[in-house]
Short mmCIF file of C-alpha atoms and ligand atoms in Angstrom, two decimals:
data_model
loop_
_atom_site.label_atom_id
_atom_site.label_comp_id
_atom_site.label_asym_id
_atom_site.label_seq_id
_atom_site.Cartn_x
_atom_site.Cartn_y
_atom_site.Cartn_z
CA MET O 170 -22.69 -10.98 19.38
CA ASN O 171 -22.65 -7.72 19.77
CA ALA O 172 -23.76 -5.59 17.18
CA SER O 173 -20.95 -2.60 17.40
CA PRO O 174 -17.77 -4.51 19.47
CA THR O 175 -15.16 -2.19 20.65
CA LEU O 176 -11.56 -3.65 18.85
CA SER O 177 -12.10 -4.68 15.15
CA ILE O 178 -9.77 -6.48 14.08
CA VAL O 179 -9.52 -6.74 10.28
CA CYS O 180 -7.04 -10.00 8.18
CA PRO O 181 -6.54 -10.18 4.68
CA CYS O 182 -5.73 -13.45 4.42
CA TYR O 183 -4.62 -15.18 0.90
CA ASN O 184 -3.23 -18.91 1.53
CA GLU O 185 -3.01 -18.79 4.25
CA GLU O 186 -4.01 -22.09 5.48
CA ASN O 187 -1.20 -22.75 8.01
CA VAL O 188 -0.88 -19.68 10.33
CA VAL O 189 -4.39 -19.75 11.45
CA GLU O 190 -4.43 -21.02 13.78
CA ILE O 191 -1.58 -20.54 14.89
CA PHE O 192 -2.64 -16.58 14.37
CA LEU O 193 -5.71 -17.19 16.69
CA GLN O 194 -4.06 -18.85 19.41
CA THR O 195 -2.40 -16.61 20.69
CA VAL O 196 -4.17 -13.18 19.04
CA VAL O 197 -6.93 -14.71 21.23
CA PRO O 198 -5.93 -14.20 24.56
CA ILE O 199 -4.98 -11.24 24.29
CA LEU O 200 -7.67 -9.64 23.08
CA GLU O 201 -9.84 -10.98 26.02
CA LYS O 202 -6.99 -8.92 28.41
CA VAL O 203 -7.92 -6.00 26.69
CA THR O 204 -11.34 -5.60 25.64
CA ASP O 205 -14.59 -7.35 26.50
CA THR O 206 -16.64 -6.94 23.58
CA TYR O 207 -14.42 -7.59 19.75
CA GLU O 208 -14.39 -9.23 16.80
CA ILE O 209 -11.82 -11.31 14.60
CA ILE O 210 -13.04 -10.24 10.24
CA PHE O 211 -10.70 -12.21 8.37
CA ILE O 212 -10.83 -11.86 4.68
CA ASN O 213 -10.41 -14.81 2.60
CA ASP O 214 -9.34 -13.08 -0.87
CA GLY O 215 -9.57 -15.99 -3.35
CA SER O 216 -7.30 -18.33 -1.55
CA THR O 217 -7.23 -21.37 -3.91
CA ASP O 218 -5.23 -24.21 -1.24
CA ASN O 219 -7.93 -24.77 1.95
CA THR O 220 -7.70 -21.02 4.00
CA PHE O 221 -11.27 -20.78 3.84
CA ASN O 222 -12.25 -24.63 5.27
CA VAL O 223 -9.29 -23.29 7.82
CA LEU O 224 -11.41 -20.28 9.19
CA LEU O 225 -14.51 -22.01 8.76
CA GLU O 226 -13.74 -25.00 11.36
CA ALA O 227 -11.38 -22.13 13.33
CA LYS O 228 -15.22 -20.28 13.20
CA GLN O 229 -16.18 -22.78 15.19
CA LYS O 230 -13.78 -22.83 18.05
CA TYR O 231 -13.49 -18.71 18.48
CA PRO O 232 -17.08 -17.44 18.75
CA HIS O 233 -15.98 -13.81 18.04
CA LEU O 234 -14.68 -14.25 14.56
CA ARG O 235 -16.55 -13.65 11.08
CA VAL O 236 -15.78 -14.57 7.94
CA LEU O 237 -15.71 -12.15 4.66
CA ASN O 238 -15.72 -14.38 1.36
CA LEU O 239 -14.59 -12.19 -1.76
CA SER O 240 -15.38 -14.02 -5.18
CA ARG O 241 -11.93 -14.06 -6.69
CA ASN O 242 -8.54 -12.94 -5.23
CA PHE O 243 -8.52 -8.95 -5.87
CA GLY O 244 -4.87 -8.12 -3.87
CA LYS O 245 -4.38 -6.91 -0.89
CA GLU O 246 -5.35 -3.58 -0.29
CA ALA O 247 -9.04 -4.74 -2.07
CA ALA O 248 -9.37 -7.74 1.53
CA LEU O 249 -7.65 -4.36 3.45
CA THR O 250 -10.90 -2.42 2.34
CA ALA O 251 -13.57 -5.04 2.25
CA GLY O 252 -13.02 -6.10 6.14
CA LEU O 253 -12.74 -2.46 6.80
CA GLU O 254 -16.16 -1.24 4.78
CA ASN O 255 -17.23 -4.49 7.35
CA ALA O 256 -15.88 -3.67 10.49
CA TYR O 257 -18.24 -2.09 13.17
CA GLY O 258 -15.50 -2.25 15.72
CA GLU O 259 -15.00 1.12 17.57
CA ALA O 260 -11.66 1.12 16.79
CA MET O 261 -9.86 -1.51 13.56
CA ILE O 262 -6.99 -2.72 13.48
CA PRO O 263 -5.44 -4.84 10.50
CA ILE O 264 -2.24 -6.86 10.96
CA ASP O 265 -1.34 -9.33 8.57
CA VAL O 266 -2.49 -13.25 9.41
CA ASP O 267 1.05 -14.92 9.34
CA LEU O 268 2.21 -12.95 12.21
CA GLN O 269 4.44 -11.04 11.44
CA ASP O 270 2.90 -7.96 13.18
CA PRO O 271 2.56 -8.87 17.38
CA PRO O 272 -0.47 -8.59 18.35
CA GLU O 273 1.09 -7.93 21.52
CA LEU O 274 1.11 -4.98 20.72
CA ILE O 275 -2.86 -4.51 19.78
CA VAL O 276 -2.24 -3.26 24.09
CA SER O 277 0.02 -0.40 23.36
CA PHE O 278 -2.49 0.49 20.68
CA MET O 279 -5.89 -0.31 22.73
CA GLU O 280 -3.40 2.26 25.52
CA LYS O 281 -3.15 5.23 22.95
CA TRP O 282 -6.61 4.92 21.43
CA ARG O 283 -8.61 5.58 25.04
CA GLU O 284 -5.76 8.31 25.50
CA GLY O 285 -7.78 10.15 23.04
CA TYR O 286 -5.89 9.57 19.74
CA ASP O 287 -7.60 7.82 15.88
CA VAL O 288 -4.58 6.68 14.89
CA VAL O 289 -1.63 4.49 16.41
CA LEU O 290 0.83 3.49 13.99
CA ALA O 291 3.24 1.15 14.79
CA GLU O 292 6.69 1.54 13.51
CA ARG O 293 9.48 -0.71 12.62
CA ALA O 294 12.37 0.09 15.05
CA ASP O 295 15.20 -2.72 13.03
CA ARG O 296 14.39 -4.94 9.76
CA SER O 297 16.11 -6.95 10.29
CA SER O 298 14.01 -9.86 9.22
CA ASP O 299 14.18 -7.72 5.82
CA SER O 300 16.61 -8.57 2.54
CA LEU O 301 19.36 -5.59 1.98
CA ALA O 302 17.12 -5.23 -1.36
CA LYS O 303 14.22 -5.18 -0.30
CA LYS O 304 15.51 -2.53 2.61
CA LEU O 305 17.04 0.03 0.36
CA SER O 306 14.27 -0.27 -2.09
CA ALA O 307 12.17 0.43 0.69
CA GLN O 308 14.52 3.79 1.54
CA PHE O 309 14.10 5.49 -2.44
CA PHE O 310 10.54 4.50 -2.68
CA TYR O 311 10.00 7.01 0.47
CA ARG O 312 11.99 9.68 0.08
CA ILE O 313 10.97 9.45 -3.68
CA HIS O 314 7.77 9.66 -3.06
CA ASN O 315 7.22 12.10 0.21
CA LYS O 316 9.87 14.72 -2.58
CA ILE O 317 7.25 14.90 -5.48
CA SER O 318 3.89 13.29 -3.46
CA ASP O 319 1.14 15.97 -1.59
CA ILE O 320 0.47 13.91 1.29
CA PHE O 321 3.93 12.78 3.89
CA ILE O 322 3.95 8.96 3.98
CA PRO O 323 6.16 7.91 7.48
CA GLN O 324 8.69 5.38 6.96
CA ASN O 325 8.77 2.58 8.09
CA VAL O 326 5.33 1.86 8.64
CA GLY O 327 3.04 -0.99 7.41
CA ASP O 328 -0.57 -1.34 7.79
CA TYR O 329 -0.61 -2.56 10.91
CA ARG O 330 -1.99 -0.39 13.26
CA LEU O 331 -4.85 1.12 15.35
CA MET O 332 -7.52 3.64 13.50
CA SER O 333 -10.62 4.93 15.17
CA LYS O 334 -13.96 4.86 13.73
CA ARG O 335 -14.21 7.98 12.29
CA VAL O 336 -10.97 7.18 10.29
CA VAL O 337 -12.12 4.52 8.64
CA ASN O 338 -15.83 6.17 8.47
CA THR O 339 -13.74 8.99 6.49
CA LEU O 340 -11.34 6.33 4.44
CA LYS O 341 -15.25 4.72 2.61
CA THR O 342 -16.61 8.14 1.80
CA LEU O 343 -12.88 7.82 -0.91
CA PRO O 344 -14.55 6.60 -3.56
CA GLU O 345 -11.59 5.53 -5.31
CA ASN O 346 -10.69 2.02 -6.27
CA GLN O 347 -7.15 1.79 -7.13
CA ARG O 348 -6.41 1.98 -3.54
CA TYR O 349 -3.00 2.18 -2.60
CA MET O 350 -3.89 2.28 1.82
CA LYS O 351 -0.56 3.32 3.11
CA GLY O 352 -1.75 6.80 0.77
CA LEU O 353 -4.56 7.15 1.32
CA PHE O 354 -3.79 6.43 5.67
CA ALA O 355 -1.97 8.82 5.24
CA TRP O 356 -4.77 11.62 2.96
CA ALA O 357 -7.30 10.80 5.99
CA GLY O 358 -5.70 12.90 8.48
CA TYR O 359 -6.45 12.93 12.52
CA LYS O 360 -4.44 13.00 15.75
CA THR O 361 -1.63 10.15 14.89
CA THR O 362 1.04 9.38 17.56
CA LYS O 363 3.66 5.81 16.79
CA ILE O 364 4.99 3.55 19.49
CA PRO O 365 8.26 1.92 17.51
CA TYR O 366 8.40 -2.38 17.23
CA LYS O 367 10.89 -5.38 15.84
CA ARG O 368 8.85 -7.06 13.30
CA HIS O 369 9.10 -10.73 13.31
CA VAL O 370 9.95 -13.19 10.19
CA ARG O 371 6.94 -14.57 8.76
CA ALA O 372 5.33 -17.77 11.17
CA ALA O 373 4.70 -19.36 8.32
CA GLY O 374 3.73 -19.82 4.18
CA GLU O 375 5.76 -17.65 2.24
CA THR O 376 5.06 -13.56 0.52
CA HIS O 377 3.15 -13.39 -2.06
CA PHE O 378 5.20 -10.04 -3.24
CA SER O 379 7.90 -10.15 -5.60
CA GLY O 380 9.51 -8.05 -6.90
CA TRP O 381 7.50 -7.12 -9.82
CA LYS O 382 4.88 -6.63 -7.52
CA LEU O 383 6.43 -4.72 -5.12
CA TRP O 384 7.80 -2.25 -7.99
CA ASN O 385 3.97 -2.01 -9.38
CA PHE O 386 2.52 -1.62 -5.49
CA ALA O 387 5.20 1.43 -6.10
CA LEU O 388 4.30 2.71 -9.18
CA ASP O 389 0.85 3.12 -7.59
CA GLY O 390 1.68 4.65 -4.73
CA ILE O 391 3.05 7.40 -6.36
CA THR O 392 1.06 7.74 -9.89
CA GLY O 393 -2.05 7.55 -7.37
CA PHE O 394 -0.60 10.89 -4.58
CA SER O 395 1.84 12.99 -7.18
CA THR O 396 1.09 14.87 -10.53
CA VAL O 397 5.20 15.56 -10.87
CA PRO O 398 6.23 12.23 -13.27
CA LEU O 399 3.42 13.95 -15.44
CA ARG O 400 4.82 17.58 -15.54
CA VAL O 401 8.58 16.43 -15.41
CA TRP O 402 8.65 16.11 -18.97
CA MET O 403 7.40 20.00 -19.59
CA TYR O 404 10.66 21.15 -17.64
CA LEU O 405 12.60 18.12 -19.79
CA GLY O 406 11.67 19.68 -23.01
CA LEU O 407 12.30 22.95 -21.99
CA LEU O 408 16.03 22.16 -20.89
CA PHE O 409 16.37 20.05 -24.25
CA SER O 410 14.73 22.72 -26.68
CA SER O 411 16.87 25.41 -24.98
CA ILE O 412 20.21 23.36 -25.27
CA ALA O 413 19.60 22.78 -29.00
CA PHE O 414 18.79 26.44 -29.28
CA PHE O 415 21.91 27.44 -28.25
CA TYR O 416 23.21 24.37 -30.32
CA GLY O 417 21.68 25.41 -33.73
CA GLY O 418 22.63 28.78 -32.58
CA PHE O 419 26.56 27.34 -31.76
CA ILE O 420 27.13 25.70 -35.42
CA ILE O 421 25.12 28.74 -37.58
CA LEU O 422 28.02 30.85 -36.02
CA LYS O 423 31.25 28.31 -37.08
CA THR O 424 29.49 28.23 -40.15
CA ILE O 425 29.59 31.59 -41.15
CA ILE O 426 33.28 32.17 -39.57
CA LEU O 427 35.01 28.68 -40.51
CA GLY O 428 32.57 28.27 -43.14
CA LYS O 429 31.10 24.54 -44.34
CA ASP O 430 31.93 21.23 -42.31
CA LEU O 431 31.90 18.01 -43.16
CA PRO O 432 27.79 16.82 -41.04
CA GLY O 433 28.11 15.36 -37.61
CA TYR O 434 26.08 11.90 -38.46
CA ALA O 435 27.49 10.39 -35.67
CA SER O 436 26.21 13.77 -32.77
CA LEU O 437 22.96 13.63 -35.38
CA LEU O 438 22.22 10.14 -34.24
CA THR O 439 22.77 10.71 -31.00
CA THR O 440 20.58 14.15 -30.24
CA VAL O 441 17.84 11.38 -32.71
CA LEU O 442 18.51 8.71 -30.21
CA PHE O 443 18.16 10.31 -27.49
CA LEU O 444 15.88 12.63 -27.74
CA GLY O 445 13.39 9.59 -29.49
CA GLY O 446 13.83 8.21 -25.67
CA ILE O 447 12.83 10.58 -23.82
CA GLN O 448 9.23 10.93 -26.02
CA LEU O 449 9.28 7.55 -25.53
CA MET O 450 9.56 7.61 -21.64
CA GLY O 451 7.01 10.47 -21.61
CA ILE O 452 4.75 8.39 -23.75
CA GLY O 453 4.86 5.77 -21.09
CA VAL O 454 4.23 8.09 -18.18
CA LEU O 455 1.01 9.66 -19.88
CA GLY O 456 -0.15 6.29 -20.54
CA GLU O 457 0.29 4.58 -17.22
CA TYR O 458 -1.80 7.84 -15.79
CA ILE O 459 -4.15 7.47 -18.39
CA GLY O 460 -4.75 3.36 -17.62
CA ARG O 461 -5.40 4.37 -14.52
CA ILE O 462 -8.32 7.13 -15.03
CA TYR O 463 -9.48 4.47 -17.82
CA LYS O 464 -9.52 2.45 -14.29
CA GLU O 465 -11.76 4.29 -12.58
CA ALA O 466 -14.32 5.59 -15.25
CA LYS O 467 -15.28 2.31 -14.96
CA ARG O 468 -16.24 2.95 -11.59
CA ARG O 469 -16.43 -1.00 -10.46
CA PRO O 470 -16.26 -2.22 -7.07
CA THR O 471 -13.19 -2.75 -4.96
CA TYR O 472 -13.59 -5.89 -4.59
CA VAL O 473 -16.45 -8.55 -4.53
CA VAL O 474 -18.74 -10.72 -1.75
CA GLU O 475 -19.61 -14.00 -2.45
CA ASN O 476 -20.97 -13.85 1.01
CA GLU O 477 -20.54 -13.75 4.83
CA TYR O 478 -20.09 -16.48 6.82
N1 UDP J 67 -2.62 -11.47 1.27
C1 UDP J 67 -4.40 -10.74 0.72
N2 UDP J 67 -4.15 -11.06 -1.09
C2 UDP J 67 -3.01 -10.97 -1.83
C3 UDP J 67 -1.77 -11.31 -1.31
C4 UDP J 67 -1.39 -11.24 0.54
O1 UDP J 67 -5.04 -10.62 1.42
O2 UDP J 67 -3.46 -11.16 -2.81
C5 UDP J 67 -2.47 -10.44 2.30
C6 UDP J 67 -1.77 -12.17 3.53
O3 UDP J 67 -2.39 -14.03 3.30
C7 UDP J 67 -0.81 -11.52 4.14
C8 UDP J 67 -0.91 -10.07 3.73
O4 UDP J 67 -2.30 -10.00 3.17
O5 UDP J 67 -1.77 -12.01 5.59
C9 UDP J 67 0.57 -9.90 3.22
O6 UDP J 67 0.54 -10.78 3.28
P1 UDP J 67 2.53 -11.56 2.51
O7 UDP J 67 3.07 -12.29 3.90
O8 UDP J 67 2.33 -11.91 1.81
O9 UDP J 67 3.71 -10.08 2.06
P2 UDP J 67 5.16 -9.53 3.61
O10 UDP J 67 4.57 -9.37 4.74
O11 UDP J 67 5.89 -10.41 2.86
O12 UDP J 67 5.15 -7.99 2.86
MG1 MG J 68 4.04 -11.28 5.68
#
């Protein structure tokens, strides 16, 4: 195989035994059309089903395949990192194996890349394949994220995109191992363009991202790129202490003018509980960031490759 192909397709796979074959049947003819040298890198992210064997079988049939086997499940972000770091292409396209990202777009990706763009994004023109809850929560997340973070993550854009080698080389220089890829991609910058597309429903199998996983993903995204949640407590604290200050003044005045009042037990309790809650939240946010510092400080690798096949 050519050591430096024009195009690398990077596919993280976790329990995808049913879709690998359909994926290859759809994607390979398109790749044959747009370029003569390409590689398809499958990252087996510790699948517990038959995915690994399915991939090895597929490799017999398709000579351009490479299979990176991770030593266990590291999660999609890590699997994607593994694929990109081990790809040799001049241009690279991460794509989900479930065919939710339409492979036809690869043709337009390559056209734009040949025009000189370093990054070509695929923008979901329509999210009708997603549930209402997913749509609304995604919208909410991007709004908050882009308000309080240093970098802007375009809405309705997933991991499906083309990146030139130098963009990926830039990504390789980022040492963090808690990798929120969409944020890192946006951080890298470079000359970017977008093409609209419609996201399909999964070809087979089920999504691996539950509501809880998505929530944690959103926390990774925000805490990875913003320190606003840490700083906001200073202002909240200032606000509440000023309110307390004026309230204290008010009580003193009232006592001077109207004499001693019956102690306000209810208001006292409410204030104590309220401030207690605020403090706990503040400590929680500190904990979130300290946890990340702790994880990062250990300098563990993002992923472990068992072997390449
Ligand atoms: N994936 C992975 N590791 C995981 C979870 C998912 O490599 O721990 C892969 C999965 O095989 C698929 C892609 O990430 O190719 C996207 O996953 P999924 O389709 O479940 O996510 P959704 O499209 O529902 O957001
Ligand atoms: Mg999917």
